[in-house]
PDB file of C-alpha atoms in Angstrom:
ATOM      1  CA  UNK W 978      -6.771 -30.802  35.875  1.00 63.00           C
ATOM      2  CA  UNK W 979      -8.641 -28.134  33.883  1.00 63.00           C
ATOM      3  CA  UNK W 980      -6.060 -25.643  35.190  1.00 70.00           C
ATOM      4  CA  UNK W 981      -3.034 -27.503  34.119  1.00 69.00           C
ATOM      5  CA  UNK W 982      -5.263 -27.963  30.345  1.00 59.00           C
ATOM      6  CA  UNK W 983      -5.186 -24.153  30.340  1.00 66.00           C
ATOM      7  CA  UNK W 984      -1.445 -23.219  31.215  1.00 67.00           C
ATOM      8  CA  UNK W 985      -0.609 -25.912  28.413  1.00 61.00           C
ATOM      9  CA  UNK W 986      -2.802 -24.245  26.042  1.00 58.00           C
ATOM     10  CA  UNK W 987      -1.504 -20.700  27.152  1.00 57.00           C
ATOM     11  CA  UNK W 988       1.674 -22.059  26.161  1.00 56.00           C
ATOM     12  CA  UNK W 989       1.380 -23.731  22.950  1.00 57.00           C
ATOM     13  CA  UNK W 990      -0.079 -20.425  21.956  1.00 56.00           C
ATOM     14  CA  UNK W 991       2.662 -18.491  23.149  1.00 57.00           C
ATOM     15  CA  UNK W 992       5.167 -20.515  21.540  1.00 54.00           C
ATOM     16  CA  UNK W 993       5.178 -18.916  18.036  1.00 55.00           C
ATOM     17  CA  UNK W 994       5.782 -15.553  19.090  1.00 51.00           C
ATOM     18  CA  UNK W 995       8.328 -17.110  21.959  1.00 53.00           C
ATOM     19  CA  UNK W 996      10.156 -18.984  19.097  1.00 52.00           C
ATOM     20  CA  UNK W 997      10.265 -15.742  16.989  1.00 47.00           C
ATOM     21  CA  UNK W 998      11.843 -13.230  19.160  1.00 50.00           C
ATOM     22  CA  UNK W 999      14.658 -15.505  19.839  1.00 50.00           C
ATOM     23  CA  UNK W1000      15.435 -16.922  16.416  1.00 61.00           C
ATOM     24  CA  UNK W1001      16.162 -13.691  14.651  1.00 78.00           C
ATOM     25  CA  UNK W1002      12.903 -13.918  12.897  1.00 90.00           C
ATOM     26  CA  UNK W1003      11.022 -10.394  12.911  1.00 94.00           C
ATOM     27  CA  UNK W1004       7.978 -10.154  13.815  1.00 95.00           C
ATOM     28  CA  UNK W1005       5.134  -7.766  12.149  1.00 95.00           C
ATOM     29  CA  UNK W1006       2.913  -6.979  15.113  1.00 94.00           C
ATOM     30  CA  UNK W1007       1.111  -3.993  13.695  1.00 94.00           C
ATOM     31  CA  UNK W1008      -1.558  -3.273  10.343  1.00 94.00           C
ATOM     32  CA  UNK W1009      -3.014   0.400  10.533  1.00 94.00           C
ATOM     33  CA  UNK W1010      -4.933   1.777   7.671  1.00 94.00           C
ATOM     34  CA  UNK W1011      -6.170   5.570   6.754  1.00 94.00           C
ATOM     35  CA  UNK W1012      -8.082   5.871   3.690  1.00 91.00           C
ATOM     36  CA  UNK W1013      -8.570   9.208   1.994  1.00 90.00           C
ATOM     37  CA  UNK W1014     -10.757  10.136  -1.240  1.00 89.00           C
ATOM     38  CA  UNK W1015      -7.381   9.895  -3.351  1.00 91.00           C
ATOM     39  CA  UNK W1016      -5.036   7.571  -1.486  1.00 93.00           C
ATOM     40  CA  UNK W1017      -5.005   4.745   0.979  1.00 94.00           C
ATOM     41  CA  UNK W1018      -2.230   4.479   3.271  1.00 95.00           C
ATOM     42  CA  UNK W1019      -1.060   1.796   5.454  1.00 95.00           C
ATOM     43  CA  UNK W1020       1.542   1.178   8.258  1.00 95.00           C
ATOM     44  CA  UNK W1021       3.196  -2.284   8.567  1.00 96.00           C
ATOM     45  CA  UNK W1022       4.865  -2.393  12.069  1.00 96.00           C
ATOM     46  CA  UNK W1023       7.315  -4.659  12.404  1.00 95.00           C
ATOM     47  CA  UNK W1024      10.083  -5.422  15.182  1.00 95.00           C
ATOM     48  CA  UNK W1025      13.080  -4.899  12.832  1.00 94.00           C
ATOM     49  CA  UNK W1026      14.164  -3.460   9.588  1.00 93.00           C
ATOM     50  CA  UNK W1027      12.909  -5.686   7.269  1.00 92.00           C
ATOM     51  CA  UNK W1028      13.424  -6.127   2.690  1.00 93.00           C
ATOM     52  CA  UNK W1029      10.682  -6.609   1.156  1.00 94.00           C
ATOM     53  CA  UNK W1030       8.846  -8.128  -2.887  1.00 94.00           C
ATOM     54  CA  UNK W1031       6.182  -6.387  -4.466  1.00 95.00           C
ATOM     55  CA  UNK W1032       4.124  -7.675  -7.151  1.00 94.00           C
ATOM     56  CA  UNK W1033       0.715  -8.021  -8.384  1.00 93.00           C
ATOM     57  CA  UNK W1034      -2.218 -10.243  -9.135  1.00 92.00           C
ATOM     58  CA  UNK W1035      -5.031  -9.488 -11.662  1.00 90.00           C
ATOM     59  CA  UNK W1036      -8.483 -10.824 -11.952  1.00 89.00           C
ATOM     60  CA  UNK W1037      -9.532  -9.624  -9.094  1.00 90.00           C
ATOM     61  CA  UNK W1038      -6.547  -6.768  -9.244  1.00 92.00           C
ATOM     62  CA  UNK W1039      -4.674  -6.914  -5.888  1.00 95.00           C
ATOM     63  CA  UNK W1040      -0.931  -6.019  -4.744  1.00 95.00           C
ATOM     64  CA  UNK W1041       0.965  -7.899  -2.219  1.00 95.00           C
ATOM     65  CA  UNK W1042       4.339  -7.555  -0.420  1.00 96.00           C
ATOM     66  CA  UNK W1043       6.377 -10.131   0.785  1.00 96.00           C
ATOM     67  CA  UNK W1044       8.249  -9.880   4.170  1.00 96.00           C
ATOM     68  CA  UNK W1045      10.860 -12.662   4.073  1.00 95.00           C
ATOM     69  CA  UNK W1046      12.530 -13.691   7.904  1.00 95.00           C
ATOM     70  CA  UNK W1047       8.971 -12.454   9.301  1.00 95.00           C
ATOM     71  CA  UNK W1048       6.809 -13.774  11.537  1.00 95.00           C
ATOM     72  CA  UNK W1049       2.917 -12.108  11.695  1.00 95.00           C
ATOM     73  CA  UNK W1050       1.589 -12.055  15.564  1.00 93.00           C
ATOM     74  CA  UNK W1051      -1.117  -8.907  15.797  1.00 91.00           C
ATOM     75  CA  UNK W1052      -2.011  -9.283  19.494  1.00 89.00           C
ATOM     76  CA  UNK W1053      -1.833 -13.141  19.610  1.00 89.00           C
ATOM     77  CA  UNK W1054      -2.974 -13.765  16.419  1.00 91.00           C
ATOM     78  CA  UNK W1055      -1.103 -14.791  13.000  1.00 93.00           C
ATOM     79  CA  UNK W1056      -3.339 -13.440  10.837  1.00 93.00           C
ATOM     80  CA  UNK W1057      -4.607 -10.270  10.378  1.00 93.00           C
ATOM     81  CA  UNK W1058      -7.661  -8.728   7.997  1.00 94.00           C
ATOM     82  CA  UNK W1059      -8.746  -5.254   7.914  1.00 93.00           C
ATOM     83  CA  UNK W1060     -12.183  -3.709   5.981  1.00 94.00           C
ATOM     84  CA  UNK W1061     -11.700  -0.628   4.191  1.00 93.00           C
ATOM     85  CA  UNK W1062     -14.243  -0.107   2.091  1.00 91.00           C
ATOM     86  CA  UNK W1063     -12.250   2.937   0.448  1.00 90.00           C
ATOM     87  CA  UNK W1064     -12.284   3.914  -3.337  1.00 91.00           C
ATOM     88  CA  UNK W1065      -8.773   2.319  -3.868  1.00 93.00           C
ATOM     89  CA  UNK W1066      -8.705  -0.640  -1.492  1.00 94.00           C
ATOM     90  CA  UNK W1067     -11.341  -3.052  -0.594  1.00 95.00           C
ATOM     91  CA  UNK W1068      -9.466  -4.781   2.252  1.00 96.00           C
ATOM     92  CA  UNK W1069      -5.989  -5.498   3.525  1.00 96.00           C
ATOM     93  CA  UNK W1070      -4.979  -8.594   4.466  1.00 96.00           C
ATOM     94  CA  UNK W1071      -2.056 -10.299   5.963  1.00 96.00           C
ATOM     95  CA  UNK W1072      -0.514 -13.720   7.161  1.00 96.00           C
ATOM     96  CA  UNK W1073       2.643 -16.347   6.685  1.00 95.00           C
ATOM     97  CA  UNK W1074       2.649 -17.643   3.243  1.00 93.00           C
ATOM     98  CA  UNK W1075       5.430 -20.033   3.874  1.00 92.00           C
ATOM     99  CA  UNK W1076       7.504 -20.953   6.999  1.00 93.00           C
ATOM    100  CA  UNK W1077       9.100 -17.270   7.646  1.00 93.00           C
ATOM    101  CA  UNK W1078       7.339 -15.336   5.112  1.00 95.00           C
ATOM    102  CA  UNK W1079       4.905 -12.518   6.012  1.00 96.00           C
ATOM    103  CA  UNK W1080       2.432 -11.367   3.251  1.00 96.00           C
ATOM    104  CA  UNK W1081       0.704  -8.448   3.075  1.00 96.00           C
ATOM    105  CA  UNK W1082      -2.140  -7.991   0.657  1.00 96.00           C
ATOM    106  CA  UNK W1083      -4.398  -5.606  -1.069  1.00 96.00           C
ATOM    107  CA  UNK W1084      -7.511  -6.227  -2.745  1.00 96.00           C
ATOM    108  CA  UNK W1085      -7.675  -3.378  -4.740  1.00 95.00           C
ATOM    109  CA  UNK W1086     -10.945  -1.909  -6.400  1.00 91.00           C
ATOM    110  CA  UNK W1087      -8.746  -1.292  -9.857  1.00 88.00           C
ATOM    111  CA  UNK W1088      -5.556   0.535 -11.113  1.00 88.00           C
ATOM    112  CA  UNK W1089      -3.708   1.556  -8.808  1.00 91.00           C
ATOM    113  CA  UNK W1090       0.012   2.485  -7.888  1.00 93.00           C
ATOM    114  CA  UNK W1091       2.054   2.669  -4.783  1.00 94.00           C
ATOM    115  CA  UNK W1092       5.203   3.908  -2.955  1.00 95.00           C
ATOM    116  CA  UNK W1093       7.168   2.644  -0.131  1.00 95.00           C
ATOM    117  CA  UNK W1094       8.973   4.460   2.666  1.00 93.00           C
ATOM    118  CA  UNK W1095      10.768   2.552   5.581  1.00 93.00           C
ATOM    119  CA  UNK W1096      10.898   4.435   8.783  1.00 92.00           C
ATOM    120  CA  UNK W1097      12.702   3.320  12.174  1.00 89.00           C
ATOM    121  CA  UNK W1098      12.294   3.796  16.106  1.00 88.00           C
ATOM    122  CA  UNK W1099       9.885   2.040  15.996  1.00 91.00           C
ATOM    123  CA  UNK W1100      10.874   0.091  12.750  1.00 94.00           C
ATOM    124  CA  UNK W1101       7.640  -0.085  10.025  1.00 95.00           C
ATOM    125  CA  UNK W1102       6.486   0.249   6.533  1.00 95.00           C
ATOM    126  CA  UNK W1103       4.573   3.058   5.254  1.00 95.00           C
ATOM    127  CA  UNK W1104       2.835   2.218   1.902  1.00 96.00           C
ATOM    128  CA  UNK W1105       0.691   4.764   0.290  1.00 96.00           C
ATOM    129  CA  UNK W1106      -1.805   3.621  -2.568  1.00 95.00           C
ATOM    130  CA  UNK W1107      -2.812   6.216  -4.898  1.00 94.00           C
ATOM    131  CA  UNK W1108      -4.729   6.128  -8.343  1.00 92.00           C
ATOM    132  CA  UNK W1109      -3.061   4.398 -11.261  1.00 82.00           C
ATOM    133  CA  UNK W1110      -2.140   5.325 -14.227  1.00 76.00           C
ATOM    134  CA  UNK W1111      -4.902   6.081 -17.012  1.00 60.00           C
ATOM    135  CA  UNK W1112      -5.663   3.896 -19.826  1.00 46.00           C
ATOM    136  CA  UNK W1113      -4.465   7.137 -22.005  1.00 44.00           C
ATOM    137  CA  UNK W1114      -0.720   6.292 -20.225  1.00 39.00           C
ATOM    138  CA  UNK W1115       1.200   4.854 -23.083  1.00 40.00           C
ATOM    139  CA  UNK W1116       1.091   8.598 -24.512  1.00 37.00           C
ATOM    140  CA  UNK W1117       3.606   9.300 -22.468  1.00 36.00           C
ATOM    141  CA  UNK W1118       6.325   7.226 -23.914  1.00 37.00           C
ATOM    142  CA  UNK W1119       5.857   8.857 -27.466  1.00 35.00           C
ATOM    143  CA  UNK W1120       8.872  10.347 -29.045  1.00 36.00           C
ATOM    144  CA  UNK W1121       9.324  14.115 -29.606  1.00 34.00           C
ATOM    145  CA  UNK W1122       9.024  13.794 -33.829  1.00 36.00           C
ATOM    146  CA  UNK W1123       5.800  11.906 -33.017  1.00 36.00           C
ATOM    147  CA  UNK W1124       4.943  14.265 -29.899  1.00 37.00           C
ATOM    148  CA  UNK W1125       5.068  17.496 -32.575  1.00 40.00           C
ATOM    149  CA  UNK W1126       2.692  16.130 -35.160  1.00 38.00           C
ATOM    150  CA  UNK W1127       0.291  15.003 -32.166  1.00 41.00           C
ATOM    151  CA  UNK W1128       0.156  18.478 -30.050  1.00 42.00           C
ATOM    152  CA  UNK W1129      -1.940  21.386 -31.566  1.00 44.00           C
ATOM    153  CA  UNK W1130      -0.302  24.329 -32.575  1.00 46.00           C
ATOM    154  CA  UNK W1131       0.265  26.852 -30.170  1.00 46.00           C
ATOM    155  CA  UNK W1132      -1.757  30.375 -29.835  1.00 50.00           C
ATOM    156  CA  UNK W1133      -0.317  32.961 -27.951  1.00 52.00           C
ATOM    157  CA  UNK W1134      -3.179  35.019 -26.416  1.00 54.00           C
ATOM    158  CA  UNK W1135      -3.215  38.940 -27.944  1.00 60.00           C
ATOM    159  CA  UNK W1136      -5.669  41.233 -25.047  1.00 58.00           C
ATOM    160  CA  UNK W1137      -7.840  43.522 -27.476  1.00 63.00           C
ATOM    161  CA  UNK W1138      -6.294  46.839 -28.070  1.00 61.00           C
ATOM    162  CA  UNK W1139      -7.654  49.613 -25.099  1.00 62.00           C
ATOM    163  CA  UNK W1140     -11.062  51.139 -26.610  1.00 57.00           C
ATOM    164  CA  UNK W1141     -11.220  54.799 -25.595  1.00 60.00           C
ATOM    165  CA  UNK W1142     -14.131  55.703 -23.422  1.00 57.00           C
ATOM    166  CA  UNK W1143     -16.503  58.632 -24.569  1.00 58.00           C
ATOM    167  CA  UNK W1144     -17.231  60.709 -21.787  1.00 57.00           C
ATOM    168  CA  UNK W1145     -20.861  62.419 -22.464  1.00 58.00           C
ATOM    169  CA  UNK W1146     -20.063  66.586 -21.701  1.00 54.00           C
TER     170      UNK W1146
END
């Protein structure tokens, strides 16, 4: 009897991934993290290309990508939560927001921006999270007649003619 409680249970636990791999649904088996002084990557592994939605979320600051037609199962599990504790991120987590939607998130510890590369064999997301952009950023946008009146005038730098060196006889 207990035997015959535990293949059933084995079962309904399998079903998920089971019902996954043959629906077309991808599934994201795989969350590694490296964290460095000045960036934080991550690698999403999935079992198929896969499009992804980026966006953010303030108070606390986090970023989050959505993997739609995506299943997560990281090694029999549907969620998946990983400490990191780094200057950039605090943690990474990930789960299914809605039937067939994979979300990956980042609670961040402030600004901070990010790039995406998709790789394949194997097929996986590579998301590196570096430090954002300074509240002095909006200088950057300023136009060139306001750009000339802001920037000091420039001073070339004149070396001191040669002196001649007095050689005692």
């Amino acid at each position: 009897m207990m035997q015959r409680f535990q293949r059933a249970a084995a079962m309904f636990l399998l079903l998920p991934g089971i019902a996954a791999a043959n629906s077309g649904i991808i599934r994201v088996t795989g969350l590694r993290v490296f964290s460095h002084p000045d960036s934080t990557r991550v690698i999403i592994e999935t079992t198929g290309p896969v499009e992804f939605h980026a966006d953010r979320a303030r108070n606390p600051d986090r970023l989050f990508f959505d993997i739609p037609h995506a299943r997560p199962w990281f090694d029999g599990h549907r969620i998946a939560s990983r400490q990191v504790n780094g200057a950039l991120v605090k943690r990474v987590r990930a789960a299914e927001t809605s039937p067939g939607t994979t979300r990956v998130v980042f609670d961040l510890n402030g600004r901070a921006q990010f790039t995406v590369s998709r790789l394949d064999t194997p097929d996986r997301l590579v998301i590196e999270i570096t430090p954002g952009p300074t509240q002095r950023s909006p200088d950057i946008a300023l136009t060139s007649s306001t750009l000339k009146r802001k920037m000091r005038p420039h001073r070339s730098f004149i070396p001191p003619a040669p002196t001649p060196h007095l050689i005692p006889v």
